[in-house]
Short mmCIF file of C-alpha atoms and ligand atoms in Angstrom, two decimals:
data_model
loop_
_atom_site.label_atom_id
_atom_site.label_comp_id
_atom_site.label_asym_id
_atom_site.label_seq_id
_atom_site.Cartn_x
_atom_site.Cartn_y
_atom_site.Cartn_z
CA UNK A 1 64.82 84.23 188.48
CA UNK A 2 62.52 82.64 185.91
CA UNK A 3 63.02 84.09 182.49
CA UNK A 4 61.51 84.15 179.03
CA UNK A 5 63.45 81.84 176.73
CA UNK A 6 62.22 82.55 173.20
CA UNK A 7 59.95 84.60 170.95
CA UNK A 8 57.03 82.46 169.89
CA UNK A 9 54.62 84.33 167.57
CA UNK A 10 53.06 87.66 166.65
CA UNK A 11 49.29 88.02 166.20
CA UNK A 12 48.09 90.72 163.80
CA UNK A 13 44.68 92.18 162.97
CA UNK A 14 44.52 93.43 159.38
CA UNK A 15 41.83 95.08 157.23
CA UNK A 16 42.73 93.01 154.16
CA UNK A 17 43.13 89.49 155.48
CA UNK A 18 43.27 87.79 152.09
CA UNK A 19 46.11 90.00 150.85
CA UNK A 20 48.13 89.48 154.02
CA UNK A 21 47.46 85.76 153.96
CA UNK A 22 48.57 85.43 150.34
CA UNK A 23 51.71 87.43 151.15
CA UNK A 24 52.77 85.24 154.06
CA UNK A 25 51.93 82.02 152.24
CA UNK A 26 52.99 82.66 148.64
CA UNK A 27 55.65 85.36 148.87
CA UNK A 28 57.16 85.31 152.36
CA UNK A 29 56.92 81.50 152.24
CA UNK A 30 55.48 80.52 155.57
CA UNK A 31 53.27 77.46 155.75
CA UNK A 32 49.59 77.95 156.59
CA UNK A 33 48.95 75.43 159.33
CA UNK A 34 45.49 76.29 160.66
CA UNK A 35 42.39 78.33 159.82
CA UNK A 36 40.01 78.30 162.74
CA UNK A 37 37.43 80.76 164.14
CA UNK A 38 38.67 83.57 161.92
CA UNK A 39 42.31 83.07 162.90
CA UNK A 40 44.87 81.99 160.32
CA UNK A 41 48.14 80.55 161.62
CA UNK A 42 51.49 80.30 159.85
CA UNK A 43 54.61 78.31 160.69
CA UNK A 44 58.15 78.34 159.39
CA UNK A 45 59.16 75.01 157.93
CA UNK A 46 62.67 74.89 159.39
CA UNK A 47 61.68 74.98 163.07
CA UNK A 48 59.13 73.11 165.17
CA UNK A 49 57.48 76.17 166.75
CA UNK A 50 53.83 75.38 165.97
CA UNK A 51 53.22 78.85 164.54
CA UNK A 52 55.04 82.17 164.30
CA UNK A 53 52.38 84.47 162.84
CA UNK A 54 48.62 84.68 163.34
CA UNK A 55 46.25 86.82 161.30
CA UNK A 56 42.64 87.91 161.65
CA UNK A 57 40.45 90.40 159.82
CA UNK A 58 39.54 93.68 161.54
CA UNK A 59 38.55 97.19 160.40
CA UNK A 60 41.68 98.67 161.92
CA UNK A 61 45.12 97.11 161.81
CA UNK A 62 46.72 96.42 165.17
CA UNK A 63 49.04 94.09 167.00
CA UNK A 64 46.86 91.57 168.81
CA UNK A 65 49.60 89.86 170.78
CA UNK A 66 53.32 89.21 170.91
CA UNK A 67 53.88 85.79 172.46
CA UNK A 68 56.98 84.67 174.31
CA UNK A 69 58.00 81.24 175.59
CA UNK A 70 58.97 80.04 179.04
CA UNK A 71 60.47 76.62 179.76
CA UNK A 72 57.89 75.24 182.21
CA UNK A 73 54.53 75.88 183.85
CA UNK A 74 56.44 76.81 187.00
CA UNK A 75 58.31 79.45 185.04
CA UNK A 76 55.01 80.75 183.63
CA UNK A 77 53.65 81.08 187.18
CA UNK A 78 56.82 82.78 188.39
CA UNK A 79 56.89 85.17 185.42
CA UNK A 80 53.23 86.00 186.10
CA UNK A 81 54.18 86.92 189.67
CA UNK A 82 57.06 89.06 188.37
CA UNK A 83 54.75 90.88 185.93
CA UNK A 84 52.15 91.45 188.68
CA UNK A 85 54.85 92.77 191.02
CA UNK A 86 56.01 95.21 188.35
CA UNK A 87 52.54 96.79 188.33
CA UNK A 88 51.52 95.77 184.82
CA UNK A 89 47.89 94.99 184.02
CA UNK A 90 47.11 91.28 183.72
CA UNK A 91 44.59 90.34 181.02
CA UNK A 92 44.33 86.67 182.00
CA UNK A 93 46.12 84.83 184.80
CA UNK A 94 47.95 81.57 184.02
CA UNK A 95 45.58 78.89 182.73
CA UNK A 96 45.38 76.04 180.24
CA UNK A 97 45.16 77.78 176.87
CA UNK A 98 42.33 76.69 174.60
CA UNK A 99 43.83 78.24 171.47
CA UNK A 100 45.54 76.29 168.67
CA UNK A 101 48.44 74.38 170.20
CA UNK A 102 47.18 74.72 173.77
CA UNK A 103 49.80 75.10 176.46
CA UNK A 104 49.73 76.98 179.75
CA UNK A 105 50.10 80.71 179.80
CA UNK A 106 48.93 84.20 180.66
CA UNK A 107 48.33 87.52 178.92
CA UNK A 108 49.21 91.02 180.07
CA UNK A 109 49.84 94.52 178.80
CA UNK A 110 53.49 95.50 178.86
CA UNK A 111 54.24 98.99 180.24
CA UNK A 112 53.45 100.51 176.81
CA UNK A 113 50.13 98.69 176.49
CA UNK A 114 51.19 96.09 173.93
CA UNK A 115 49.41 92.81 174.65
CA UNK A 116 51.81 89.98 175.41
CA UNK A 117 51.50 86.29 176.17
CA UNK A 118 53.93 84.02 177.98
CA UNK A 119 53.37 80.30 177.64
CA UNK A 120 54.90 76.87 178.09
CA UNK A 121 53.94 73.38 176.98
CA UNK A 122 52.59 74.46 173.60
CA UNK A 123 52.27 71.60 171.11
CA UNK A 124 55.28 71.36 168.81
CA UNK A 125 54.94 71.43 165.05
CA UNK A 126 57.01 69.70 162.43
CA UNK A 127 60.39 70.84 161.10
CA UNK A 128 62.47 69.75 158.17
CA UNK A 129 65.90 70.48 156.77
CA UNK A 130 65.49 73.33 154.31
CA UNK A 131 67.00 72.67 150.92
CA UNK A 132 69.54 74.93 149.31
CA UNK A 133 67.94 77.51 146.99
CA UNK A 134 64.48 77.15 148.55
CA UNK A 135 65.26 80.54 150.06
CA UNK A 136 62.52 80.35 152.68
CA UNK A 137 62.60 81.46 156.33
CA UNK A 138 63.85 78.96 158.86
CA UNK A 139 62.39 80.48 162.03
CA UNK A 140 61.31 83.70 163.67
CA UNK A 141 64.35 85.73 164.73
CA UNK A 142 63.43 88.92 166.61
CA UNK A 143 60.85 91.61 167.21
CA UNK A 144 61.62 95.34 167.34
CA UNK A 145 59.31 97.88 168.97
CA UNK A 146 59.08 101.63 169.23
CA UNK A 147 58.44 102.95 172.72
CA UNK A 148 57.86 106.42 174.19
CA UNK A 149 59.92 105.17 177.16
CA UNK A 150 62.43 102.96 175.35
CA UNK A 151 65.07 103.10 178.09
CA UNK A 152 62.62 102.31 180.88
CA UNK A 153 60.91 99.50 178.99
CA UNK A 154 64.27 97.96 178.11
CA UNK A 155 65.03 97.85 181.83
CA UNK A 156 61.53 96.48 182.51
CA UNK A 157 62.14 93.55 180.13
CA UNK A 158 65.46 92.90 181.91
CA UNK A 159 64.13 93.19 185.46
CA UNK A 160 60.74 91.53 184.94
CA UNK A 161 61.14 88.98 182.15
CA UNK A 162 64.82 88.10 182.62
CA UNK A 163 66.10 89.50 179.32
CA UNK A 164 69.76 90.53 179.21
CA UNK A 165 71.23 93.60 177.61
CA UNK A 166 73.35 92.83 174.55
CA UNK A 167 74.13 96.27 173.13
CA UNK A 168 73.02 99.86 172.79
CA UNK A 169 73.38 101.94 169.64
CA UNK A 170 73.94 105.40 171.07
CA UNK A 171 71.08 105.91 173.50
CA UNK A 172 68.38 105.28 170.90
CA UNK A 173 68.36 101.54 170.25
CA UNK A 174 68.63 98.77 172.82
CA UNK A 175 69.06 95.12 171.84
CA UNK A 176 68.20 92.47 174.41
CA UNK A 177 68.38 88.67 174.48
CA UNK A 178 66.61 85.79 176.19
CA UNK A 179 69.00 83.03 175.06
CA UNK A 180 72.31 82.86 173.17
CA UNK A 181 70.99 84.74 170.13
CA UNK A 182 72.40 88.29 170.29
CA UNK A 183 68.92 89.80 170.30
CA UNK A 184 65.36 88.61 170.30
CA UNK A 185 63.81 91.99 171.12
CA UNK A 186 64.95 95.55 170.52
CA UNK A 187 63.55 99.00 171.28
CA UNK A 188 63.65 102.31 169.44
CA UNK A 189 62.13 105.63 170.53
CA UNK A 190 58.70 106.60 169.21
CA UNK A 191 55.00 105.99 169.78
CA UNK A 192 54.31 102.49 171.10
CA UNK A 193 54.08 100.14 168.13
CA UNK A 194 55.85 97.40 166.28
CA UNK A 195 58.83 98.39 164.14
CA UNK A 196 59.38 95.00 162.49
CA UNK A 197 59.42 91.24 162.90
CA UNK A 198 62.47 89.41 161.55
CA UNK A 199 62.78 85.90 160.17
CA UNK A 200 66.01 83.93 159.98
CA UNK A 201 67.09 82.79 156.54
CA UNK A 202 69.55 79.86 156.45
CA UNK A 203 72.43 82.02 155.14
CA UNK A 204 73.17 85.25 153.27
CA UNK A 205 72.79 83.65 149.82
CA UNK A 206 69.35 82.39 150.76
CA UNK A 207 68.43 85.86 152.06
CA UNK A 208 69.45 87.35 148.71
CA UNK A 209 67.50 84.72 146.79
CA UNK A 210 64.51 85.47 148.99
CA UNK A 211 64.96 89.16 148.22
CA UNK A 212 64.86 88.31 144.52
CA UNK A 213 61.52 86.53 145.00
CA UNK A 214 60.06 89.44 146.99
CA UNK A 215 61.18 91.90 144.34
CA UNK A 216 59.82 89.76 141.50
CA UNK A 217 56.47 89.56 143.29
CA UNK A 218 56.22 93.32 143.70
CA UNK A 219 57.54 93.75 147.25
CA UNK A 220 60.80 95.62 146.86
CA UNK A 221 63.21 96.18 149.74
CA UNK A 222 62.42 99.30 151.76
CA UNK A 223 65.86 99.10 153.43
CA UNK A 224 68.77 96.88 152.54
CA UNK A 225 70.28 94.52 151.81
CA UNK A 226 72.94 95.27 154.38
CA UNK A 227 74.66 94.03 157.50
CA UNK A 228 74.15 95.53 160.95
CA UNK A 229 77.02 95.80 163.43
CA UNK A 230 75.12 95.09 166.68
CA UNK A 231 74.39 91.38 166.24
CA UNK A 232 76.34 91.19 162.96
CA UNK A 233 73.20 90.06 161.16
CA UNK A 234 72.42 90.80 157.55
CA UNK A 235 69.09 92.48 156.86
CA UNK A 236 66.54 93.30 154.22
CA UNK A 237 63.27 94.94 155.16
CA UNK A 238 59.95 94.73 153.33
CA UNK A 239 56.39 95.94 153.97
CA UNK A 240 53.39 93.60 153.92
CA UNK A 241 50.18 94.49 152.02
CA UNK A 242 48.66 95.81 155.26
CA UNK A 243 51.66 97.96 156.08
CA UNK A 244 53.65 95.94 158.63
CA UNK A 245 57.43 95.80 158.26
CA UNK A 246 59.06 92.38 158.09
CA UNK A 247 62.69 91.38 157.69
CA UNK A 248 64.70 88.57 156.22
CA UNK A 249 67.88 88.30 158.27
CA UNK A 250 70.80 85.87 158.40
CA UNK A 251 73.85 85.08 160.51
CA UNK A 252 72.64 86.73 163.72
CA UNK A 253 75.51 86.44 166.17
CA UNK A 254 75.47 83.77 168.88
CA UNK A 255 76.84 85.10 172.17
CA UNK A 256 77.81 83.68 175.55
CA UNK A 257 74.49 84.31 177.27
CA UNK A 258 75.99 84.36 180.79
CA UNK A 259 79.13 86.38 180.13
CA UNK A 260 78.48 88.74 177.22
CA UNK A 261 79.59 92.29 177.99
CA UNK A 262 77.19 94.86 176.51
CA UNK A 263 78.69 97.47 174.20
CA UNK A 264 77.53 100.92 173.13
CA UNK A 265 78.07 101.72 169.49
CA UNK A 266 78.44 105.29 168.33
CA UNK A 267 75.64 105.82 165.82
CA UNK A 268 77.00 106.13 162.29
CA UNK A 269 75.88 104.96 158.85
CA UNK A 270 78.45 102.15 158.77
CA UNK A 271 77.35 100.95 162.21
CA UNK A 272 73.76 100.65 160.97
CA UNK A 273 74.98 99.03 157.74
CA UNK A 274 78.53 97.75 157.34
CA UNK A 275 78.02 97.20 153.59
CA UNK A 276 76.44 100.52 152.73
CA UNK A 277 75.34 99.27 149.32
CA UNK A 278 71.61 98.76 149.86
CA UNK A 279 68.72 101.12 149.32
CA UNK A 280 66.93 103.21 151.94
CA UNK A 281 67.57 103.49 155.63
CA UNK A 282 65.58 103.86 158.85
CA UNK A 283 63.91 106.88 157.22
CA UNK A 284 62.34 104.70 154.50
CA UNK A 285 60.76 102.28 157.00
CA UNK A 286 57.03 102.72 157.76
CA UNK A 287 56.42 105.77 159.93
CA UNK A 288 55.76 104.72 163.53
CA UNK A 289 52.25 105.48 164.77
CA UNK A 290 50.84 104.44 168.14
CA UNK A 291 49.25 101.01 167.79
CA UNK A 292 45.43 101.36 168.04
CA UNK A 293 45.30 98.27 170.27
CA UNK A 294 47.23 99.70 173.21
CA UNK A 295 45.65 98.65 176.51
CA UNK A 296 42.68 97.17 174.58
CA UNK A 297 42.49 93.38 174.93
CA UNK A 298 42.45 91.75 171.50
CA UNK A 299 40.02 89.15 172.85
CA UNK A 300 41.69 86.39 170.83
FE1 FE2 B 1 65.82 93.37 162.65
#
């Protein structure tokens, strides 16, 4: 079965583009790589994915697209067939993409109505070794959603896109993978929307130095710093000027993709955070509200 192999980028529409742009560039420390037709693209410097975030201005904030990678055009075609067979609505069938970076891909609404893209052959960007104490994100790590059908959609990602179950926390959070990283996507209950997008920092020290920069620039942690148990990754969550949650994480566990046995953790404070020394908790994260873009093509 053809499967998705990576998370590529998240496209956002925001009312205050300039504030969001300045945040990602000057505070979060992504590199602005393109500004074209009202779309601003950002890359991480430690990985050659051409871009990991895309912004545009709109009256209402929404998720425009969450893009995933496949290894080949044949996999894109096969995944398209799998999505069609699952009954999901296709926005555009596989074709040569004319957006920044090109490639071959298709768009569809997942069962909750979030617009998704799967592509292959996208132009690669540049990457460099990050220096110690730069404290900037290396690459995109994972995307977490809320879903009114979080169990069913978890199974849909497994059956249709080839994700594999890594762990459950109780019956309220699923963590799924598409390669050897413990999780690339996770689901929580709630109205269909994004919970957060996480970026890998090179190590825990760099995450803490990044946290210092965020705090200095007026973006204090809404939850963290701490260390999760499922995935063993450290975390610190922040909120962008337009209200989207983002995370600096480090040391996400690598697993044996073919043989990992999923676990179910009993929900408890020290499962959510082994350290227990940070501020906040899930209750201090932005309140989930149904994304206004559900089942509405972003058009970009
Ligand atoms: Fe996370």
